[in-house]
Amino acid sequence: MSLWTRFKRAIRSIFGGAISSLENPKLILEQNIRELNDQVPKMNENIATVKANVILLQKELKRVQAEVHTLRSKIQSAIQGGRDDLAQQHAVRFETAQANLVKTQEQLAHATAAYDKAQQVKKAFMRERQRKIDAAQEALRASERAKWQANVADALEKFEVGGIDQTHDEMIQRLDQETAKNEARIEVAMDSVDLQAIRLDEEAEDLRAAELVNQMKREMGLLSEPTTDPERTDVESPEEKTMGRTRNRES
């Protein structure tokens, strides 16, 4: 192995790894797609040039064919008119026109074949281009899916190491404790209220309201006056009635 070959191998071994580490597959694939798309206008331009040459040769062929036909007619007319000298002059031009006709036909055949070949090359290129673009796009989509999956994996790992899980469970426990404390405070507050006195006051208020309504009815003549015995002293006052009803309920 020559010294120069060994030197080149050493250089590649030094810089090859560094270059590989700098390459971003995603960016390179995106650049490849752009370059493949950029090739299409260039190829269309080349094919258009070949097609234009075919069109020009077709027009030239028609012109030469018309010239050959015209000269042939002139020669025939000169011969018929007994003008061999004039026929000879046209004959020289006729020979040149025929040579141009053969040459133009050959050029047109070559140009048409080149155009057909260019069309075939374009079709093959477009198929290969689409295949490469599809493969690159699928690889890019797979890369995005892998990136999302990596983010999910990172989140799950954070759960397991006590990041979100620890604070999440801790906050739920603190809210449960606070809720239980508030419920206990409500129960204690309710126990400290004299509910019996509240109920007695409510019943007394109801009796007073009923007595006011009855008094209004008597004033309106809708209710007769109650019969009372002057000597009877066992008539219960509204408060005594209320206390009696309360004692009956408790018993």
mmCIF file of C-alpha atoms in Angstrom:
data_model
loop_
_atom_site.group_PDB
_atom_site.id
_atom_site.type_symbol
_atom_site.label_atom_id
_atom_site.label_comp_id
_atom_site.label_asym_id
_atom_site.label_seq_id
_atom_site.Cartn_x
_atom_site.Cartn_y
_atom_site.Cartn_z
ATOM 1 C CA MET A 1 0.000 0.000 0.000
ATOM 2 C CA SER A 2 1.407 3.364 -1.038
ATOM 3 C CA LEU A 3 2.062 6.167 1.388
ATOM 4 C CA TRP A 4 -0.514 8.411 -0.322
ATOM 5 C CA THR A 5 -3.254 5.762 -0.003
ATOM 6 C CA ARG A 6 -2.471 5.309 3.672
ATOM 7 C CA PHE A 7 -2.568 9.073 4.164
ATOM 8 C CA LYS A 8 -6.009 9.337 2.517
ATOM 9 C CA ARG A 9 -7.341 6.533 4.685
ATOM 10 C CA ALA A 10 -6.037 8.282 7.779
ATOM 11 C CA ILE A 11 -7.722 11.556 6.779
ATOM 12 C CA ARG A 12 -11.053 9.785 6.155
ATOM 13 C CA SER A 13 -10.832 8.031 9.503
ATOM 14 C CA ILE A 14 -10.313 11.375 11.259
ATOM 15 C CA PHE A 15 -12.963 13.477 9.529
ATOM 16 C CA GLY A 16 -15.433 10.784 8.491
ATOM 17 C CA GLY A 17 -16.948 10.421 11.949
ATOM 18 C CA ALA A 18 -17.164 14.186 12.470
ATOM 19 C CA ILE A 19 -18.984 14.700 9.172
ATOM 20 C CA SER A 20 -21.363 11.845 9.913
ATOM 21 C CA SER A 21 -22.227 13.351 13.298
ATOM 22 C CA LEU A 22 -22.993 16.715 11.682
ATOM 23 C CA GLU A 23 -25.394 15.232 9.118
ATOM 24 C CA ASN A 24 -29.078 15.617 9.919
ATOM 25 C CA PRO A 25 -31.027 12.880 8.077
ATOM 26 C CA LYS A 26 -34.275 14.850 8.203
ATOM 27 C CA LEU A 27 -32.746 17.983 6.696
ATOM 28 C CA ILE A 28 -30.880 15.971 4.063
ATOM 29 C CA LEU A 29 -34.056 14.154 2.974
ATOM 30 C CA GLU A 30 -35.955 17.440 2.750
ATOM 31 C CA GLN A 31 -33.131 18.887 0.640
ATOM 32 C CA ASN A 32 -33.186 15.801 -1.595
ATOM 33 C CA ILE A 33 -36.915 16.275 -2.190
ATOM 34 C CA ARG A 34 -36.346 19.902 -3.170
ATOM 35 C CA GLU A 35 -33.542 18.946 -5.552
ATOM 36 C CA LEU A 36 -35.671 16.243 -7.169
ATOM 37 C CA ASN A 37 -38.475 18.728 -7.687
ATOM 38 C CA ASP A 38 -36.016 21.277 -9.099
ATOM 39 C CA GLN A 39 -34.922 18.761 -11.744
ATOM 40 C CA VAL A 40 -38.395 18.669 -13.310
ATOM 41 C CA PRO A 41 -38.375 22.237 -14.774
ATOM 42 C CA LYS A 42 -34.855 21.725 -16.102
ATOM 43 C CA MET A 43 -35.829 18.469 -17.768
ATOM 44 C CA ASN A 44 -38.957 20.038 -19.256
ATOM 45 C CA GLU A 45 -36.822 22.853 -20.658
ATOM 46 C CA ASN A 46 -34.442 20.397 -22.340
ATOM 47 C CA ILE A 47 -37.313 18.393 -23.762
ATOM 48 C CA ALA A 48 -38.903 21.607 -25.050
ATOM 49 C CA THR A 49 -35.648 22.432 -26.857
ATOM 50 C CA VAL A 50 -35.604 19.016 -28.536
ATOM 51 C CA LYS A 51 -39.279 19.395 -29.448
ATOM 52 C CA ALA A 52 -38.613 22.824 -30.928
ATOM 53 C CA ASN A 53 -35.879 21.316 -33.122
ATOM 54 C CA VAL A 54 -38.349 18.687 -34.340
ATOM 55 C CA ILE A 55 -40.899 21.386 -35.204
ATOM 56 C CA LEU A 56 -38.301 23.438 -37.106
ATOM 57 C CA LEU A 57 -37.167 20.395 -39.098
ATOM 58 C CA GLN A 58 -40.771 19.531 -39.898
ATOM 59 C CA LYS A 59 -41.282 23.039 -41.290
ATOM 60 C CA GLU A 60 -38.005 22.820 -43.193
ATOM 61 C CA LEU A 61 -39.022 19.480 -44.664
ATOM 62 C CA LYS A 62 -42.308 20.927 -45.902
ATOM 63 C CA ARG A 63 -40.457 23.855 -47.479
ATOM 64 C CA VAL A 64 -37.913 21.612 -49.226
ATOM 65 C CA GLN A 65 -40.654 19.253 -50.396
ATOM 66 C CA ALA A 66 -42.546 22.213 -51.869
ATOM 67 C CA GLU A 67 -39.346 23.461 -53.550
ATOM 68 C CA VAL A 68 -38.668 20.032 -55.062
ATOM 69 C CA HIS A 69 -42.228 19.832 -56.327
ATOM 70 C CA THR A 70 -42.038 23.335 -57.828
ATOM 71 C CA LEU A 71 -38.717 22.705 -59.574
ATOM 72 C CA ARG A 72 -39.977 19.386 -60.925
ATOM 73 C CA SER A 73 -42.982 21.164 -62.404
ATOM 74 C CA LYS A 74 -40.778 23.876 -63.932
ATOM 75 C CA ILE A 75 -38.459 21.320 -65.508
ATOM 76 C CA GLN A 76 -41.378 19.402 -66.979
ATOM 77 C CA SER A 77 -42.927 22.629 -68.296
ATOM 78 C CA ALA A 78 -39.587 23.714 -69.857
ATOM 79 C CA ILE A 79 -39.154 20.350 -71.556
ATOM 80 C CA GLN A 80 -42.680 20.469 -72.872
ATOM 81 C CA GLY A 81 -42.003 23.982 -74.140
ATOM 82 C CA GLY A 82 -38.841 22.928 -75.896
ATOM 83 C CA ARG A 83 -36.641 24.942 -73.570
ATOM 84 C CA ASP A 84 -33.993 22.442 -72.650
ATOM 85 C CA ASP A 85 -31.629 25.208 -71.598
ATOM 86 C CA LEU A 86 -34.117 26.459 -69.036
ATOM 87 C CA ALA A 87 -34.845 22.897 -67.951
ATOM 88 C CA GLN A 88 -31.125 22.345 -67.346
ATOM 89 C CA GLN A 89 -30.920 25.415 -65.140
ATOM 90 C CA HIS A 90 -33.846 24.159 -63.040
ATOM 91 C CA ALA A 91 -32.346 20.678 -63.003
ATOM 92 C CA VAL A 92 -29.288 21.857 -61.059
ATOM 93 C CA ARG A 93 -31.436 23.525 -58.456
ATOM 94 C CA PHE A 94 -33.702 20.460 -58.434
ATOM 95 C CA GLU A 95 -30.752 18.191 -57.648
ATOM 96 C CA THR A 96 -29.663 20.454 -54.790
ATOM 97 C CA ALA A 97 -33.215 20.566 -53.430
ATOM 98 C CA GLN A 98 -33.470 16.783 -53.532
ATOM 99 C CA ALA A 99 -30.229 16.473 -51.594
ATOM 100 C CA ASN A 100 -31.547 18.931 -49.017
ATOM 101 C CA LEU A 101 -34.755 16.914 -48.833
ATOM 102 C CA VAL A 102 -32.906 13.683 -48.034
ATOM 103 C CA LYS A 103 -30.729 15.479 -45.497
ATOM 104 C CA THR A 104 -33.698 17.143 -43.831
ATOM 105 C CA GLN A 105 -35.579 13.848 -43.638
ATOM 106 C CA GLU A 106 -32.605 12.224 -41.927
ATOM 107 C CA GLN A 107 -32.264 15.114 -39.486
ATOM 108 C CA LEU A 108 -35.961 15.008 -38.712
ATOM 109 C CA ALA A 109 -35.788 11.264 -38.099
ATOM 110 C CA HIS A 110 -32.898 11.731 -35.662
ATOM 111 C CA ALA A 111 -34.614 14.665 -33.921
ATOM 112 C CA THR A 112 -37.878 12.706 -33.582
ATOM 113 C CA ALA A 113 -36.002 9.739 -32.131
ATOM 114 C CA ALA A 114 -34.209 12.054 -29.693
ATOM 115 C CA TYR A 115 -37.528 13.568 -28.620
ATOM 116 C CA ASP A 116 -39.076 10.135 -28.075
ATOM 117 C CA LYS A 117 -36.000 9.091 -26.084
ATOM 118 C CA ALA A 118 -36.227 12.254 -23.979
ATOM 119 C CA GLN A 119 -39.879 11.511 -23.271
ATOM 120 C CA GLN A 120 -39.009 7.990 -22.134
ATOM 121 C CA VAL A 121 -36.202 9.304 -19.947
ATOM 122 C CA LYS A 122 -38.586 11.804 -18.400
ATOM 123 C CA LYS A 123 -41.164 9.119 -17.620
ATOM 124 C CA ALA A 124 -38.497 6.945 -16.008
ATOM 125 C CA PHE A 125 -37.168 9.919 -14.049
ATOM 126 C CA MET A 126 -40.638 10.940 -12.869
ATOM 127 C CA ARG A 127 -41.355 7.399 -11.639
ATOM 128 C CA GLU A 128 -38.039 7.199 -9.810
ATOM 129 C CA ARG A 129 -38.476 10.732 -8.480
ATOM 130 C CA GLN A 130 -41.923 9.915 -7.088
ATOM 131 C CA ARG A 131 -40.640 6.689 -5.536
ATOM 132 C CA LYS A 132 -37.811 8.525 -3.791
ATOM 133 C CA ILE A 133 -40.111 11.335 -2.622
ATOM 134 C CA ASP A 134 -42.650 8.843 -1.240
ATOM 135 C CA ALA A 135 -39.909 6.945 0.583
ATOM 136 C CA ALA A 136 -38.448 10.165 1.989
ATOM 137 C CA GLN A 137 -41.830 11.478 3.125
ATOM 138 C CA GLU A 138 -42.659 8.178 4.798
ATOM 139 C CA ALA A 139 -39.302 8.262 6.584
ATOM 140 C CA LEU A 140 -40.001 11.838 7.721
ATOM 141 C CA ARG A 141 -43.453 10.860 9.000
ATOM 142 C CA ALA A 142 -41.932 7.898 10.813
ATOM 143 C CA SER A 143 -39.396 10.270 12.346
ATOM 144 C CA GLU A 144 -42.167 12.558 13.603
ATOM 145 C CA ARG A 145 -44.032 9.580 15.073
ATOM 146 C CA ALA A 146 -40.854 8.402 16.771
ATOM 147 C CA LYS A 147 -40.266 11.891 18.177
ATOM 148 C CA TRP A 148 -43.808 11.985 19.594
ATOM 149 C CA GLN A 149 -43.374 8.526 21.076
ATOM 150 C CA ALA A 150 -40.086 9.644 22.641
ATOM 151 C CA ASN A 151 -41.879 12.612 24.239
ATOM 152 C CA VAL A 152 -44.540 10.281 25.638
ATOM 153 C CA ALA A 153 -41.845 7.950 26.952
ATOM 154 C CA ASP A 154 -40.097 10.885 28.626
ATOM 155 C CA ALA A 155 -43.371 11.945 30.248
ATOM 156 C CA LEU A 156 -44.003 8.419 31.528
ATOM 157 C CA GLU A 157 -40.478 8.228 32.889
ATOM 158 C CA LYS A 158 -41.021 11.507 34.723
ATOM 159 C CA PHE A 159 -44.173 10.054 36.263
ATOM 160 C CA GLU A 160 -42.245 7.078 37.538
ATOM 161 C CA VAL A 161 -39.347 9.049 39.003
ATOM 162 C CA GLY A 162 -41.689 10.985 41.297
ATOM 163 C CA GLY A 163 -42.040 14.201 39.352
ATOM 164 C CA ILE A 164 -45.669 14.688 38.382
ATOM 165 C CA ASP A 165 -46.957 11.577 40.155
ATOM 166 C CA GLN A 166 -45.582 12.677 43.520
ATOM 167 C CA THR A 167 -46.962 16.215 43.391
ATOM 168 C CA HIS A 168 -50.209 15.002 41.798
ATOM 169 C CA ASP A 169 -50.946 12.490 44.551
ATOM 170 C CA GLU A 170 -49.780 14.931 47.198
ATOM 171 C CA MET A 171 -52.151 17.654 45.986
ATOM 172 C CA ILE A 172 -55.083 15.214 45.883
ATOM 173 C CA GLN A 173 -54.319 14.126 49.447
ATOM 174 C CA ARG A 174 -54.126 17.734 50.623
ATOM 175 C CA LEU A 175 -57.480 18.560 49.006
ATOM 176 C CA ASP A 176 -59.066 15.496 50.610
ATOM 177 C CA GLN A 177 -57.731 16.550 54.005
ATOM 178 C CA GLU A 178 -59.015 20.085 53.555
ATOM 179 C CA THR A 179 -62.443 18.791 52.504
ATOM 180 C CA ALA A 180 -62.656 16.472 55.499
ATOM 181 C CA LYS A 181 -61.623 19.313 57.815
ATOM 182 C CA ASN A 182 -64.316 21.623 56.467
ATOM 183 C CA GLU A 183 -66.961 18.894 56.800
ATOM 184 C CA ALA A 184 -65.904 18.319 60.392
ATOM 185 C CA ARG A 185 -66.158 22.041 61.124
ATOM 186 C CA ILE A 186 -69.700 22.068 59.766
ATOM 187 C CA GLU A 187 -70.702 19.152 61.999
ATOM 188 C CA VAL A 188 -69.157 20.793 65.051
ATOM 189 C CA ALA A 189 -70.880 24.082 64.277
ATOM 190 C CA MET A 190 -74.237 22.345 63.901
ATOM 191 C CA ASP A 191 -73.773 20.532 67.178
ATOM 192 C CA SER A 192 -73.179 23.827 68.982
ATOM 193 C CA VAL A 193 -76.451 25.345 67.763
ATOM 194 C CA ASP A 194 -79.540 24.936 70.024
ATOM 195 C CA LEU A 195 -81.785 23.340 67.449
ATOM 196 C CA GLN A 196 -84.492 22.676 70.066
ATOM 197 C CA ALA A 197 -84.809 26.380 70.804
ATOM 198 C CA ILE A 198 -84.934 27.168 67.112
ATOM 199 C CA ARG A 199 -87.789 24.711 66.593
ATOM 200 C CA LEU A 200 -89.718 26.157 69.559
ATOM 201 C CA ASP A 201 -89.334 29.649 68.230
ATOM 202 C CA GLU A 202 -90.543 28.535 64.815
ATOM 203 C CA GLU A 203 -93.663 26.866 66.306
ATOM 204 C CA ALA A 204 -94.436 29.907 68.434
ATOM 205 C CA GLU A 205 -94.111 32.109 65.395
ATOM 206 C CA ASP A 206 -96.514 29.839 63.490
ATOM 207 C CA LEU A 207 -99.121 30.006 66.308
ATOM 208 C CA ARG A 208 -98.826 33.764 66.517
ATOM 209 C CA ALA A 209 -99.293 34.098 62.792
ATOM 210 C CA ALA A 210 -102.344 31.791 62.879
ATOM 211 C CA GLU A 211 -103.886 33.831 65.725
ATOM 212 C CA LEU A 212 -103.354 37.052 63.751
ATOM 213 C CA VAL A 213 -105.087 35.523 60.744
ATOM 214 C CA ASN A 214 -108.040 34.341 62.865
ATOM 215 C CA GLN A 215 -108.342 37.788 64.458
ATOM 216 C CA MET A 216 -108.424 39.355 60.972
ATOM 217 C CA LYS A 217 -111.151 36.886 59.932
ATOM 218 C CA ARG A 218 -113.243 37.790 63.018
ATOM 219 C CA GLU A 219 -112.908 41.483 62.187
ATOM 220 C CA MET A 220 -114.107 40.727 58.675
ATOM 221 C CA GLY A 221 -117.036 38.692 60.025
ATOM 222 C CA LEU A 222 -115.742 35.501 58.549
ATOM 223 C CA LEU A 223 -115.199 33.864 61.910
ATOM 224 C CA SER A 224 -117.433 33.996 65.045
ATOM 225 C CA GLU A 225 -116.112 35.232 68.352
ATOM 226 C CA PRO A 226 -114.919 32.444 70.668
ATOM 227 C CA THR A 227 -117.172 31.717 73.697
ATOM 228 C CA THR A 228 -115.302 32.280 76.927
ATOM 229 C CA ASP A 229 -116.345 31.585 80.509
ATOM 230 C CA PRO A 230 -115.415 34.512 82.825
ATOM 231 C CA GLU A 231 -114.993 32.177 85.761
ATOM 232 C CA ARG A 232 -112.787 29.755 83.848
ATOM 233 C CA THR A 233 -109.121 30.274 84.571
ATOM 234 C CA ASP A 234 -107.717 27.219 82.852
ATOM 235 C CA VAL A 235 -107.597 28.830 79.409
ATOM 236 C CA GLU A 236 -104.133 28.263 77.942
ATOM 237 C CA SER A 237 -102.190 31.114 76.532
ATOM 238 C CA PRO A 238 -100.528 30.690 73.095
ATOM 239 C CA GLU A 239 -97.159 30.231 74.770
ATOM 240 C CA GLU A 240 -98.561 27.457 77.014
ATOM 241 C CA LYS A 241 -100.086 25.737 74.005
ATOM 242 C CA THR A 242 -96.724 25.855 72.273
ATOM 243 C CA MET A 243 -94.918 24.370 75.261
ATOM 244 C CA GLY A 244 -97.588 21.663 75.558
ATOM 245 C CA ARG A 245 -97.247 20.660 71.935
ATOM 246 C CA THR A 246 -93.500 20.555 72.312
ATOM 247 C CA ARG A 247 -93.747 18.292 75.385
ATOM 248 C CA ASN A 248 -96.120 15.972 73.564
ATOM 249 C CA ARG A 249 -93.734 15.700 70.633
ATOM 250 C CA GLU A 250 -90.794 14.968 72.908
ATOM 251 C CA SER A 251 -92.769 12.290 74.758
#
